[in-house]
Short mmCIF file of C-alpha atoms in Angstrom, two decimals:
data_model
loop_
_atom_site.label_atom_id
_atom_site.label_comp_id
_atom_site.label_asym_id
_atom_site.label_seq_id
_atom_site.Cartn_x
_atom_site.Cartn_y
_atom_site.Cartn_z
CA UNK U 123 -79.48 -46.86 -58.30
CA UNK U 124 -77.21 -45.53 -55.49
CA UNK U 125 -73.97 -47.74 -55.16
CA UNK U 126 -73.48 -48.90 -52.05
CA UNK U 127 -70.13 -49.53 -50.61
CA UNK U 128 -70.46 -52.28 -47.58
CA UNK U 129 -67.66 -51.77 -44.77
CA UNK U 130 -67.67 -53.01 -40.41
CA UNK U 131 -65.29 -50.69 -39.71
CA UNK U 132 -65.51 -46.84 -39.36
CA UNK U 133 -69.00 -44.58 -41.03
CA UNK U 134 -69.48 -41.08 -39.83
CA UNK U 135 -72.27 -39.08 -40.20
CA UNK U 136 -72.37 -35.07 -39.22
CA UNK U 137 -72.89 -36.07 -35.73
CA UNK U 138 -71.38 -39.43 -34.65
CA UNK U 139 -68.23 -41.85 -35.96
CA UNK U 140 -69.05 -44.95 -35.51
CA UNK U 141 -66.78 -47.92 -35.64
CA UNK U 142 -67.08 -51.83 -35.44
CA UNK U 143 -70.70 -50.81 -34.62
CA UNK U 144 -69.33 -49.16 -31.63
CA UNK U 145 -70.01 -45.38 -31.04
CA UNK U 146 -66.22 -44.39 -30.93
CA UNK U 147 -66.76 -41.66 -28.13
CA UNK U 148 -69.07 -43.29 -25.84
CA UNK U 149 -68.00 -46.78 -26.34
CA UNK U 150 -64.46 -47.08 -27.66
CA UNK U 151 -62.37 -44.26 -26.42
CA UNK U 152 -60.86 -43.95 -23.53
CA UNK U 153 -62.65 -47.51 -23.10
CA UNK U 154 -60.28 -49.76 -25.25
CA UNK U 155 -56.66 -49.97 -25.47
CA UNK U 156 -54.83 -49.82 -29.14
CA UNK U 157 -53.53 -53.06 -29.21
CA UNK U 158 -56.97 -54.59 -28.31
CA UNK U 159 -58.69 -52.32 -31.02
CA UNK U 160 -55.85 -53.19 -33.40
CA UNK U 161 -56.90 -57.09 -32.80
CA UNK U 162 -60.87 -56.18 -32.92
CA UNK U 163 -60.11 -54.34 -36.35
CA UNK U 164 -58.77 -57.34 -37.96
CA UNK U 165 -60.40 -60.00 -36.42
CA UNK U 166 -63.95 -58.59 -36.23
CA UNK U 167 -63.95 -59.40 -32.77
CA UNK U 168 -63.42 -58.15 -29.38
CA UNK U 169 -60.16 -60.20 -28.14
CA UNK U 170 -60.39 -61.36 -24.40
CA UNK U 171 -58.06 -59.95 -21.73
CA UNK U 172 -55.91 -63.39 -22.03
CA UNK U 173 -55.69 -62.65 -26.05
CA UNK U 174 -54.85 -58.94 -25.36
CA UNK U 175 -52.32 -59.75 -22.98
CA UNK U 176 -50.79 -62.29 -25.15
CA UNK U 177 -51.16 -60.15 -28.62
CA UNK U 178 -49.54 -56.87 -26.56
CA UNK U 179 -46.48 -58.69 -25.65
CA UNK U 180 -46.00 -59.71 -29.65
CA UNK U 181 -46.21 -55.72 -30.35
CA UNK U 182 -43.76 -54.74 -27.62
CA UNK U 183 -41.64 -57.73 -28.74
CA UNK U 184 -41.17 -56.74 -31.81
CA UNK U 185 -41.24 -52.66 -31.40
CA UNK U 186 -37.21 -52.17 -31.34
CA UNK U 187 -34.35 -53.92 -31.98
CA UNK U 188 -31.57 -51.00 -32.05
CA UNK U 189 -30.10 -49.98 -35.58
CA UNK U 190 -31.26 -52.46 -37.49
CA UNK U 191 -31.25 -51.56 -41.26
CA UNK U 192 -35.28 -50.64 -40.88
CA UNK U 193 -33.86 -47.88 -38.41
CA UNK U 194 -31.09 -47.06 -39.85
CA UNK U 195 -33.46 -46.06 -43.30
CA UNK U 196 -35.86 -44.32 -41.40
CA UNK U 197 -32.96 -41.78 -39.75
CA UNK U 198 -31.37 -41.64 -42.63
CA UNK U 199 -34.23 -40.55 -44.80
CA UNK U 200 -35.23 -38.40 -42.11
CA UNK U 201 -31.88 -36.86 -42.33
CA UNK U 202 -32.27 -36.01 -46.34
CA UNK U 203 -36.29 -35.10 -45.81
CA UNK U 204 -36.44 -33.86 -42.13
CA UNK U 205 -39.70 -32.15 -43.74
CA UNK U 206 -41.39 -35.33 -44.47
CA UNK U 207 -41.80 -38.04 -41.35
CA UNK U 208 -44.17 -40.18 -42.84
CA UNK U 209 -41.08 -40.26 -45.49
CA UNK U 210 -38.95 -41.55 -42.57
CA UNK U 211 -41.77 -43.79 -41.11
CA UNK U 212 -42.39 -45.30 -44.74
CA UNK U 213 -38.52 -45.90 -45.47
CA UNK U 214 -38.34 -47.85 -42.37
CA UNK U 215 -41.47 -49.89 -42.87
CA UNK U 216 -40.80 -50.52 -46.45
CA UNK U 217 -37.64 -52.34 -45.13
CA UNK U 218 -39.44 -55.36 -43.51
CA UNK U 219 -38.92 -58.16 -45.66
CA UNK U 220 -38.04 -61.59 -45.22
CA UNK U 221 -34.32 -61.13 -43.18
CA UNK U 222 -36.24 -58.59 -40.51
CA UNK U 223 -39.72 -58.64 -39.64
CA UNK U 224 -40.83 -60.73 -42.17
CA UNK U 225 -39.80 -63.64 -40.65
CA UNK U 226 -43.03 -63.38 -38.45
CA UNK U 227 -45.36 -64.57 -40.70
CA UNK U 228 -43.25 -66.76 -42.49
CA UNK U 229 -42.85 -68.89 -39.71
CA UNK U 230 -46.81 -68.66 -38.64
CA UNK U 231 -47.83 -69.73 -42.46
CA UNK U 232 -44.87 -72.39 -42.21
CA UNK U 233 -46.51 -73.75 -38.76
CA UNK U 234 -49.41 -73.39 -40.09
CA UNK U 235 -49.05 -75.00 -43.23
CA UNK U 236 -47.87 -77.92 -41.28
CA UNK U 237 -51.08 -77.79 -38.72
CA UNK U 238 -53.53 -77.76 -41.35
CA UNK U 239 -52.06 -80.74 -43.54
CA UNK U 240 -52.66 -82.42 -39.68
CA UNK U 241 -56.28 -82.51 -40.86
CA UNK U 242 -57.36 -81.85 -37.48
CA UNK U 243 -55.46 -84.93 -35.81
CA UNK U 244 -52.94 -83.36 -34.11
CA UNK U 245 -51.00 -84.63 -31.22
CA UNK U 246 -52.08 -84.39 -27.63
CA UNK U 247 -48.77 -84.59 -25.62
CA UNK U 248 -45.16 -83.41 -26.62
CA UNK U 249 -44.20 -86.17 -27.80
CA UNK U 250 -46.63 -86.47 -30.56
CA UNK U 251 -45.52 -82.67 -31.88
CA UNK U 252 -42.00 -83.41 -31.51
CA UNK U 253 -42.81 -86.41 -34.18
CA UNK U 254 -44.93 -84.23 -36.25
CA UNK U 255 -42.04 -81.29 -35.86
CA UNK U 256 -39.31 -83.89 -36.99
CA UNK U 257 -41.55 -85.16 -40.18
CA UNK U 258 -41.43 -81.29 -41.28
CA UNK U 259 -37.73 -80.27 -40.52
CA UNK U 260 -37.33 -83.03 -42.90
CA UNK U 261 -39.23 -82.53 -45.38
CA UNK U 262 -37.92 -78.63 -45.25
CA UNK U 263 -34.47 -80.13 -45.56
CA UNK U 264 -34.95 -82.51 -48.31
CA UNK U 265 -36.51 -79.32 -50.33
CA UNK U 266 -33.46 -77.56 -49.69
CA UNK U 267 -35.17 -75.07 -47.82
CA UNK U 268 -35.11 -73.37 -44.54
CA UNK U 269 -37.08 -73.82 -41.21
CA UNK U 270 -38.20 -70.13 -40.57
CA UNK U 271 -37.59 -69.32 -37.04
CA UNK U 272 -34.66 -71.10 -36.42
CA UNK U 273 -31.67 -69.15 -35.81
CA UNK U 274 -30.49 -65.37 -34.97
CA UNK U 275 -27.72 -63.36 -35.95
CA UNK U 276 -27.27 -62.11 -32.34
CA UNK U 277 -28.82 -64.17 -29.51
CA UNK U 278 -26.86 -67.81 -30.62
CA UNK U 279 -27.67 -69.81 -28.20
CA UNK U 280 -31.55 -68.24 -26.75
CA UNK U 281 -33.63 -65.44 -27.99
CA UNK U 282 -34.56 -63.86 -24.82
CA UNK U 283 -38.10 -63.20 -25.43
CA UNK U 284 -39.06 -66.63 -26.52
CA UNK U 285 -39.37 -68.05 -23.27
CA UNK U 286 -41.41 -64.83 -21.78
CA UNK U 287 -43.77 -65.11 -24.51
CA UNK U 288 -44.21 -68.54 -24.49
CA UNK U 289 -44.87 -68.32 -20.61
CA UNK U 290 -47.62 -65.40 -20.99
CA UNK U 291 -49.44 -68.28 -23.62
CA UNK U 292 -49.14 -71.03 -20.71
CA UNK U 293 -50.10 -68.57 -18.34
CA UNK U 294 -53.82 -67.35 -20.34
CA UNK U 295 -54.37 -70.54 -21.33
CA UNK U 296 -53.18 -69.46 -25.05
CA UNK U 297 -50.51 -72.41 -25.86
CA UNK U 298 -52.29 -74.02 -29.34
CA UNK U 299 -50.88 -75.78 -31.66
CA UNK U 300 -48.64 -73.27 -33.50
CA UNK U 301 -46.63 -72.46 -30.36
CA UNK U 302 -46.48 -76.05 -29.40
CA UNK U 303 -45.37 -76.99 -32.73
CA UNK U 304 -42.40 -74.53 -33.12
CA UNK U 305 -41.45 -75.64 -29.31
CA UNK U 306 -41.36 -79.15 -31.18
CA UNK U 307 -39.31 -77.68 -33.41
CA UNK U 308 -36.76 -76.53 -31.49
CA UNK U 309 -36.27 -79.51 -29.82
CA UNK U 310 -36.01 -81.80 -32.60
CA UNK U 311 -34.35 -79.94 -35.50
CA UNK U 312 -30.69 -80.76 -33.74
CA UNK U 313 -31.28 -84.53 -35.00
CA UNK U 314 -31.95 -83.32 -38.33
CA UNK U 315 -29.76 -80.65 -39.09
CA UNK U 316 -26.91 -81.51 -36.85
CA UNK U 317 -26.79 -78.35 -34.86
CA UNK U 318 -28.56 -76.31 -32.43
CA UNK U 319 -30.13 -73.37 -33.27
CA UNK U 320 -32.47 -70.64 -31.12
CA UNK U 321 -36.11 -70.54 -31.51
CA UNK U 322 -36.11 -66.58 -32.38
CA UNK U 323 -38.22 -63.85 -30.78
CA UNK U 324 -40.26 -63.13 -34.56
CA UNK U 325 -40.85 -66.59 -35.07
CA UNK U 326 -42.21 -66.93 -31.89
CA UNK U 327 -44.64 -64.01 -32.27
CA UNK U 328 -46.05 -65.29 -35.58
CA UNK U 329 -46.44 -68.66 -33.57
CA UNK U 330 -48.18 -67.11 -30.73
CA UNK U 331 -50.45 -64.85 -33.70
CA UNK U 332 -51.63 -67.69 -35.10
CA UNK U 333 -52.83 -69.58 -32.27
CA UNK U 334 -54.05 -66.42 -31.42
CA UNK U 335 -56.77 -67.04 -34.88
CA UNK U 336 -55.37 -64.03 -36.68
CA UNK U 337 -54.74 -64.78 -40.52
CA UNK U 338 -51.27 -66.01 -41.42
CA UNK U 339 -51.47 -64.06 -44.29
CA UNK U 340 -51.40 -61.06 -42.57
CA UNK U 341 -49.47 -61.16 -39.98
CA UNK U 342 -46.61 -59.06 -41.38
CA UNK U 343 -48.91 -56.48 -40.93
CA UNK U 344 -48.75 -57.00 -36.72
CA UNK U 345 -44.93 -57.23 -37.01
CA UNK U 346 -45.00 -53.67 -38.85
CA UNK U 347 -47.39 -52.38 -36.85
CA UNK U 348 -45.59 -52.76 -33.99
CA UNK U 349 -41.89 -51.42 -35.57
CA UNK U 350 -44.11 -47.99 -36.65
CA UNK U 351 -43.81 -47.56 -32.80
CA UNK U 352 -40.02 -48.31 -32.34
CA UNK U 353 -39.37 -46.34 -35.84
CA UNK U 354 -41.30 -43.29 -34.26
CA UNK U 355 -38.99 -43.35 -31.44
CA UNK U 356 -36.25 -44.05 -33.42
CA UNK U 357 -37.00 -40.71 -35.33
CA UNK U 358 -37.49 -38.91 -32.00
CA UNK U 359 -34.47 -39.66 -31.06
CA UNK U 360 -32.51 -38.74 -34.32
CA UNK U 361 -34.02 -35.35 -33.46
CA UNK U 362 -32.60 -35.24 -30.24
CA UNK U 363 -29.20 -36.99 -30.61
CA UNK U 364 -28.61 -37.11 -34.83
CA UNK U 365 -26.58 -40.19 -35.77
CA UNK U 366 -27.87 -39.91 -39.44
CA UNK U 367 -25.09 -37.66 -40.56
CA UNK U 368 -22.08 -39.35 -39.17
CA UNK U 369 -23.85 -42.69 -40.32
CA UNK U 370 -23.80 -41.18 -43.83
CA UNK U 371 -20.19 -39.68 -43.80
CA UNK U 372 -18.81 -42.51 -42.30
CA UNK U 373 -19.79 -44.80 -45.78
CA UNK U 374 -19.36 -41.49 -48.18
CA UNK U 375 -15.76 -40.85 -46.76
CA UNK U 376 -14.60 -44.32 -46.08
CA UNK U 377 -15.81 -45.21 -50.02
CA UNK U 378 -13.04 -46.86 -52.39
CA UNK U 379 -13.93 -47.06 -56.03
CA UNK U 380 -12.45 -50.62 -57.40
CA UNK U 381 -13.06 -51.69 -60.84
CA UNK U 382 -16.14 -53.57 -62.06
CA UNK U 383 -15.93 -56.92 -62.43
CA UNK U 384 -15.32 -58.26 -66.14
CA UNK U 385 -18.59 -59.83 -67.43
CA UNK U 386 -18.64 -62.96 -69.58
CA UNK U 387 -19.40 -60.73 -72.66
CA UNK U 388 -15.97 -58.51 -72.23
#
């Protein structure tokens, strides 16, 4: 018997490529943007113009943020491998973790996590989330853990695109649970933690993702998708105006050897 290898994505045969049962010439290209075929490919269906607009502000929000340390590793390794790009592009993506990018989905599964255990009786005005927002900082705090999404290491008192994008959900009718939740959040967590702290930009994207229906458990994969396009850039740019090599004699020159620490054995 012939194995057969099921897939609704891309087939090609000597004449035609098809893909999510589309004829990719005559139906797809030129016809559909990337972001929208980026949300089709994952969640097996076409997203609306509201959902398009909403997920294509998440990509652009989280394209660039400067010289972050993704950057940094993708100009640097493009400075020791100029021969190998995807070597640059890798570096960089390899470098979203939990501190940047990561936080994305960490927050969506955390708001999601608390959505679900709602058992589908969720609140209907503000001040019901804002209740349901307070039971969870708790919690988090009692577990000694963290609320992810709260906080920023440069924008202290308001990430700037956490307002636009929760506007562009109010505006396509796109505000569900997750971003009303995390709006909760930020309004309650004060009482509990005894301080104020932003709702970031990534945290609000892996809000808007999931009430968007995408799977929590992927949505690292948007947040990197979207930095491929900033590292890109960021490569471009080392090509036109290098910073790799002062970045990298600045740390090998300014380098101070100090002893090593005595361990508990010496």
């Amino acid at each position: 018997m012939t194995p057969e290898y099921p897939t609704s994505l891309g087939t090609s045969t000597a004449d035609e490529i098809r893909l999510l049962g589309q004829d990719l010439t005559a139906d797809l290209m030129g016809e559909v943007g990337f972001g929208e075929l980026a949300f089709w490919l994952v969640a097996m269906r076409r997203p609306t113009p509201s959902e398009t607009r909403l997920f294509e502000a998440v990509l652009v929000a989280l394209a660039d943020h400067g010289f972050t340390p993704t950057a940094i590793a993708a100009r640097l390794t493009y400075l020791s491998a100029p021969d190998s790009l995807q070597g640059a592009l890798a570096a960089g993506l390899l470098g979203g973790g939990s501190r940047f990018l990561g936080v994305t989905e960490d927050c969506g599964g955390y708001l999601h996590d608390v959505v679900v255990a709602a058992d589908g009786d969720l609140p209907t005005d503000d001040a019901g989330y804002d209740a349901l927002a307070l039971e969870a900082v708790r919690r988090t705090k009692e577990a000694g853990g963290f609320v992810p999404g709260l906080g920023h290491p440069v924008h202290k008192e308001q990430d700037p695109r956490t307002p636009v994008l929760m506007r562009i959900a109010e505006e396509e009718g796109l505000l569900g649970p997750h971003l009303r939740l995390f709006a909760a959040v930020g309004r309650v967590h004060p009482e509990v933690l005894g301080r104020t702290l932003p709702l970031n930009g990534a945290g609000v994207c892996g809000a808007a993702l999931a009430d968007l229906g995408l799977p929590v458990e992927m949505l690292r994969g948007f947040a990197l998708l979207a930095r491929a396009a900033g590292l890109l850039g960021q490569i471009a740019e080392e090509r036109r105006r290098p910073i790799g090599m002062d970045a990298y004699l600045s740390i090998d020159r300014n380098a101070v050897y100090v002893d090593p620490a005595p361990t508990e054995e010496s």
